Amino acid sequence: QMQLQESGPGLVKPAQTLSLTCTVSGGSLTDNYYAWNWIRQSPEKGLEWIGFIVYDGSTYYSPSLKSRATISRDDAKNTVYLQMNSLKREDTAVYYCAADPRGGSYCPMIDYEYWGQGTQVTVSS
């Protein structure tokens, strides 16, 4: 059974950079079956897909967040990272990592197989 665990700073000031980690257990980031996604949820916007990274390190982002988001990974630590710069108050949300079984092809969130428990990020001065 695969498990995903997000962690992050909780509170970030506007204009700063957010750094989140997602540690994966019970699975390998180099497995070409899965794509490793970052998603966020807020009362205002609902669920919003940020992007993913796949087995060969390729990444793909939401067009609306592409200029500010970077997804990377450390295979030795089995960890996926999300960095988002120039934070705004509207970036306040619960951030999730999730594994989908399409390996980089389009996959609706309803078909994601594994989710972390989420980590709250609040952007405030």
XYZ file of N, CA and C in Angstrom:
375
model
N 0.848 -1.186 0.000
C 0.000 0.000 0.000
C 0.887 1.240 0.000
N 0.691 2.080 -0.983
C 1.502 3.282 -1.081
C 0.971 4.352 -0.149
N 1.888 5.117 0.426
C 1.512 6.242 1.276
C 2.282 7.479 0.852
N 1.600 8.617 0.906
C 2.198 9.897 0.567
C 2.026 10.831 1.763
N 3.070 11.573 2.090
C 3.049 12.456 3.257
C 3.605 13.807 2.875
N 2.756 14.832 2.925
C 3.201 16.193 2.624
C 3.732 16.871 3.885
N 4.623 17.800 3.692
C 5.066 18.644 4.794
C 5.471 19.998 4.245
N 5.335 21.018 5.090
C 5.643 22.368 4.658
C 5.648 23.323 5.823
N 5.843 24.611 5.565
C 6.070 25.591 6.630
C 4.811 26.064 7.329
N 3.637 25.867 6.698
C 2.403 26.328 7.324
C 2.079 27.786 7.003
N 2.939 28.692 7.409
C 2.693 30.123 7.215
C 3.821 30.716 6.384
N 3.447 31.432 5.338
C 4.425 32.061 4.446
C 3.980 33.502 4.204
N 4.932 34.399 4.107
C 4.609 35.808 3.856
C 4.399 36.046 2.365
N 3.578 37.024 2.011
C 3.409 37.374 0.600
C 4.745 37.696 -0.051
N 4.859 37.318 -1.306
C 6.041 37.527 -2.151
C 7.160 36.537 -1.873
N 7.028 35.743 -0.805
C 8.056 34.747 -0.521
C 7.850 33.494 -1.366
N 8.798 32.555 -1.227
C 8.740 31.290 -1.950
C 8.305 30.172 -1.015
N 7.357 29.375 -1.506
C 6.865 28.226 -0.756
C 7.632 26.980 -1.175
N 8.019 26.178 -0.203
C 8.667 24.895 -0.488
C 7.932 23.791 0.259
N 7.406 22.831 -0.483
C 6.696 21.694 0.096
C 7.369 20.396 -0.308
N 7.274 19.408 0.564
C 7.792 18.084 0.237
C 6.683 17.047 0.317
N 6.828 16.006 -0.480
C 5.919 14.866 -0.471
C 6.782 13.612 -0.436
N 6.764 12.929 0.695
C 7.560 11.714 0.841
C 6.692 10.513 0.513
N 7.213 9.670 -0.374
C 6.459 8.517 -0.856
C 7.027 7.245 -0.243
N 6.160 6.408 0.292
C 6.569 5.100 0.784
C 5.704 4.029 0.129
N 6.323 2.870 -0.111
C 5.595 1.781 -0.746
C 5.524 1.886 -2.249
N 6.284 2.800 -2.827
C 6.296 2.960 -4.273
C 7.561 3.664 -4.702
N 7.863 3.639 -5.995
C 9.079 4.251 -6.510
C 8.751 5.377 -7.476
N 9.450 6.491 -7.340
C 9.227 7.627 -8.224
C 9.641 7.318 -9.657
N 10.476 6.318 -9.848
C 10.929 5.973 -11.191
C 10.027 4.932 -11.853
N 8.973 4.517 -11.174
C 7.989 3.611 -11.747
C 7.237 4.343 -12.847
N 7.265 3.823 -14.078
C 6.646 4.554 -15.178
C 5.127 4.423 -15.201
N 4.570 3.772 -14.224
C 3.116 3.620 -14.144
C 2.447 4.885 -13.594
N 3.119 5.572 -12.668
C 2.489 6.684 -11.956
C 3.011 8.049 -12.404
N 2.128 9.028 -12.293
C 2.512 10.435 -12.314
C 2.281 10.985 -10.913
N 3.151 11.878 -10.505
C 3.121 12.410 -9.137
C 2.662 13.868 -9.203
N 1.465 14.079 -8.691
C 0.772 15.352 -8.865
C 0.813 16.206 -7.601
N 0.739 17.505 -7.812
C 0.451 18.454 -6.735
C -0.889 19.116 -7.065
N -1.736 19.210 -6.039
C -3.076 19.782 -6.155
C -3.276 20.653 -4.927
N -4.106 21.656 -5.039
C -4.457 22.449 -3.869
C -5.955 22.657 -3.815
N -6.429 22.958 -2.615
C -7.864 23.157 -2.423
C -8.106 24.342 -1.510
N -8.958 25.221 -1.947
C -9.358 26.366 -1.136
C -10.862 26.536 -1.243
N -11.481 27.203 -0.263
C -12.939 27.424 -0.353
C -13.321 28.243 -1.581
N -12.427 29.156 -1.993
C -12.761 30.049 -3.102
C -12.688 29.345 -4.454
N -11.650 28.510 -4.630
C -11.398 27.909 -5.953
C -11.700 26.424 -6.027
N -11.946 25.767 -4.878
C -12.128 24.327 -4.905
C -10.818 23.620 -5.174
N -10.885 22.449 -5.793
C -9.681 21.695 -6.133
C -9.036 22.280 -7.388
N -7.730 22.521 -7.312
C -6.993 23.107 -8.433
C -5.719 22.297 -8.671
N -5.574 21.764 -9.860
C -4.390 20.989 -10.199
C -3.235 21.929 -10.487
N -2.060 21.621 -9.921
C -0.884 22.472 -10.092
C 0.040 21.905 -11.159
N 0.338 20.606 -11.095
C 1.221 19.993 -12.067
C 1.647 18.612 -11.627
N 2.469 17.969 -12.457
C 2.990 16.651 -12.085
C 4.398 16.436 -12.621
N 5.032 15.388 -12.070
C 6.323 14.916 -12.550
C 6.189 13.416 -12.768
N 6.857 12.908 -13.809
C 6.746 11.489 -14.124
C 8.104 10.806 -14.039
N 8.130 9.509 -14.418
C 9.266 8.650 -14.123
C 10.584 9.159 -14.702
N 10.517 9.819 -15.852
C 11.765 10.268 -16.483
C 12.123 11.697 -16.092
N 11.387 12.268 -15.132
C 11.678 13.619 -14.683
C 10.943 14.707 -15.432
N 10.184 14.336 -16.455
C 9.414 15.343 -17.197
C 8.342 15.939 -16.295
N 8.066 17.205 -16.510
C 7.059 17.898 -15.718
C 6.047 18.576 -16.632
N 4.870 18.788 -16.072
C 3.828 19.503 -16.798
C 3.022 20.282 -15.784
N 2.660 21.516 -16.145
C 2.029 22.425 -15.195
C 0.728 22.989 -15.727
N -0.111 23.396 -14.775
C -1.277 24.181 -15.140
C -0.802 25.474 -15.786
N -1.393 25.874 -16.893
C -0.966 27.128 -17.543
C -1.042 28.340 -16.613
N -2.001 28.335 -15.710
C -2.174 29.502 -14.834
C -1.110 29.581 -13.749
N -0.412 28.478 -13.477
C 0.593 28.459 -12.407
C 1.992 28.174 -12.926
N 2.112 27.920 -14.205
C 3.385 27.481 -14.785
C 4.530 28.458 -14.522
N 4.219 29.753 -14.502
C 5.284 30.740 -14.341
C 5.826 30.798 -12.918
N 5.086 30.230 -11.949
C 5.493 30.352 -10.544
C 5.797 29.007 -9.866
N 5.428 27.909 -10.488
C 5.570 26.598 -9.839
C 6.702 25.795 -10.455
N 7.407 25.054 -9.601
C 8.447 24.121 -10.048
C 8.313 22.825 -9.255
N 8.195 21.713 -9.971
C 8.116 20.389 -9.345
C 9.405 19.650 -9.654
N 9.971 19.058 -8.629
C 11.208 18.291 -8.794
C 11.143 17.067 -7.896
N 12.194 16.252 -7.938
C 12.176 15.052 -7.106
C 13.595 14.644 -6.748
N 13.696 13.856 -5.679
C 14.947 13.247 -5.257
C 14.681 11.753 -5.163
N 15.198 10.987 -6.119
C 14.903 9.561 -6.165
C 15.492 8.826 -4.957
N 16.639 9.258 -4.488
C 17.262 8.591 -3.348
C 16.413 8.731 -2.085
N 15.726 9.869 -1.971
C 14.860 10.113 -0.812
C 13.413 9.748 -1.085
N 13.122 9.348 -2.332
C 11.741 9.042 -2.736
C 10.803 10.192 -2.372
N 11.242 11.386 -2.706
C 10.524 12.597 -2.320
C 10.295 13.487 -3.533
N 9.111 14.043 -3.604
C 8.730 15.007 -4.637
C 8.605 16.380 -3.979
N 9.022 17.402 -4.683
C 9.031 18.758 -4.139
C 8.152 19.681 -4.988
N 7.590 20.673 -4.325
C 6.907 21.757 -5.010
C 7.485 23.067 -4.490
N 7.935 23.895 -5.406
C 8.303 25.269 -5.067
C 7.376 26.209 -5.825
N 6.913 27.211 -5.127
C 6.069 28.229 -5.762
C 6.541 29.592 -5.283
N 6.873 30.435 -6.242
C 7.419 31.734 -5.861
C 6.367 32.835 -5.966
N 6.765 34.011 -5.496
C 5.908 35.205 -5.562
C 4.520 34.919 -4.982
N 4.488 34.361 -3.783
C 3.214 33.952 -3.207
C 2.282 35.140 -2.969
N 0.982 34.854 -3.148
C -0.064 35.836 -2.931
C -1.035 35.272 -1.899
N -1.856 36.145 -1.328
C -2.824 35.663 -0.340
C -3.765 34.619 -0.935
N -4.059 34.734 -2.215
C -4.961 33.770 -2.846
C -4.325 32.402 -3.068
N -3.031 32.248 -2.738
C -2.390 30.936 -2.769
C -2.648 30.168 -1.479
N -3.318 30.779 -0.525
C -3.689 30.093 0.703
C -4.608 28.923 0.376
N -4.205 27.726 0.820
C -4.959 26.518 0.463
C -4.367 25.334 1.223
N -5.070 24.211 1.150
C -4.494 22.929 1.556
C -3.836 22.328 0.312
N -2.580 21.969 0.435
C -1.821 21.427 -0.687
C -1.676 19.911 -0.515
N -1.979 19.196 -1.607
C -1.924 17.741 -1.604
C -0.948 17.239 -2.663
N -0.342 16.106 -2.378
C 0.301 15.348 -3.442
C -0.506 14.074 -3.664
N -0.486 13.600 -4.890
C -1.298 12.438 -5.244
C -0.666 11.704 -6.408
N -0.864 10.387 -6.439
C -0.338 9.541 -7.511
C -1.488 9.106 -8.410
N -1.309 9.325 -9.710
C -2.316 8.846 -10.657
C -1.706 7.774 -11.539
N -2.532 6.845 -12.049
C -2.011 5.671 -12.759
C -1.871 5.855 -14.264
N -1.845 7.086 -14.755
C -1.773 7.292 -16.203
C -0.356 7.630 -16.670
N 0.560 7.807 -15.727
C 1.962 7.981 -16.083
C 2.299 9.165 -16.952
N 1.454 10.203 -16.909
C 1.744 11.391 -17.694
C 0.659 11.725 -18.702
N -0.234 10.772 -18.975
C -1.394 11.087 -19.797
C -2.455 11.737 -18.920
N -3.429 12.355 -19.546
C -4.463 13.025 -18.758
C -5.167 12.028 -17.845
N -5.359 12.438 -16.602
C -6.064 11.597 -15.642
C -6.947 12.492 -14.785
N -8.258 12.292 -14.779
C -9.113 13.092 -13.902
C -8.825 12.774 -12.443
N -9.003 13.762 -11.563
C -8.663 13.588 -10.161
C -9.437 12.446 -9.524
N -10.630 12.188 -10.015
C -11.426 11.114 -9.443
C -10.734 9.760 -9.603
N -9.811 9.667 -10.540
C -9.103 8.415 -10.787
C -7.737 8.344 -10.113
N -7.370 9.398 -9.376
C -6.101 9.343 -8.653
C -6.172 8.215 -7.627
N -5.101 7.433 -7.529
C -5.140 6.248 -6.675
C -4.730 6.530 -5.241
N -3.770 7.396 -5.039
C -3.261 7.648 -3.699
C -3.135 9.152 -3.458
N -3.555 9.566 -2.273
C -3.480 10.962 -1.849
C -2.762 11.051 -0.516
N -2.025 12.139 -0.324
C -1.549 12.465 1.001
C -2.665 13.089 1.804
N -2.382 13.383 3.063
C -3.419 13.950 3.935
C -3.554 15.456 3.759
N -2.603 16.054 3.050
C -2.642 17.489 2.789
C -1.909 18.289 3.853
N -1.423 19.445 3.459
C -0.767 20.356 4.387
C -1.292 21.764 4.152
N -1.691 22.430 5.227
C -2.249 23.773 5.129
C -1.135 24.787 4.884
N -1.348 25.634 3.911
C -0.441 26.758 3.653
C -1.249 28.038 3.745
N -0.825 28.933 4.594
C -1.473 30.232 4.755
C -0.490 31.317 4.357
N -0.922 32.172 3.439
C -0.078 33.289 2.999
C -0.584 34.542 3.692
N 0.216 35.067 4.593
C -0.204 36.215 5.378
C 1.019 36.936 5.917
N 0.887 38.252 6.016
C 1.974 39.032 6.596
C 1.827 39.139 8.102
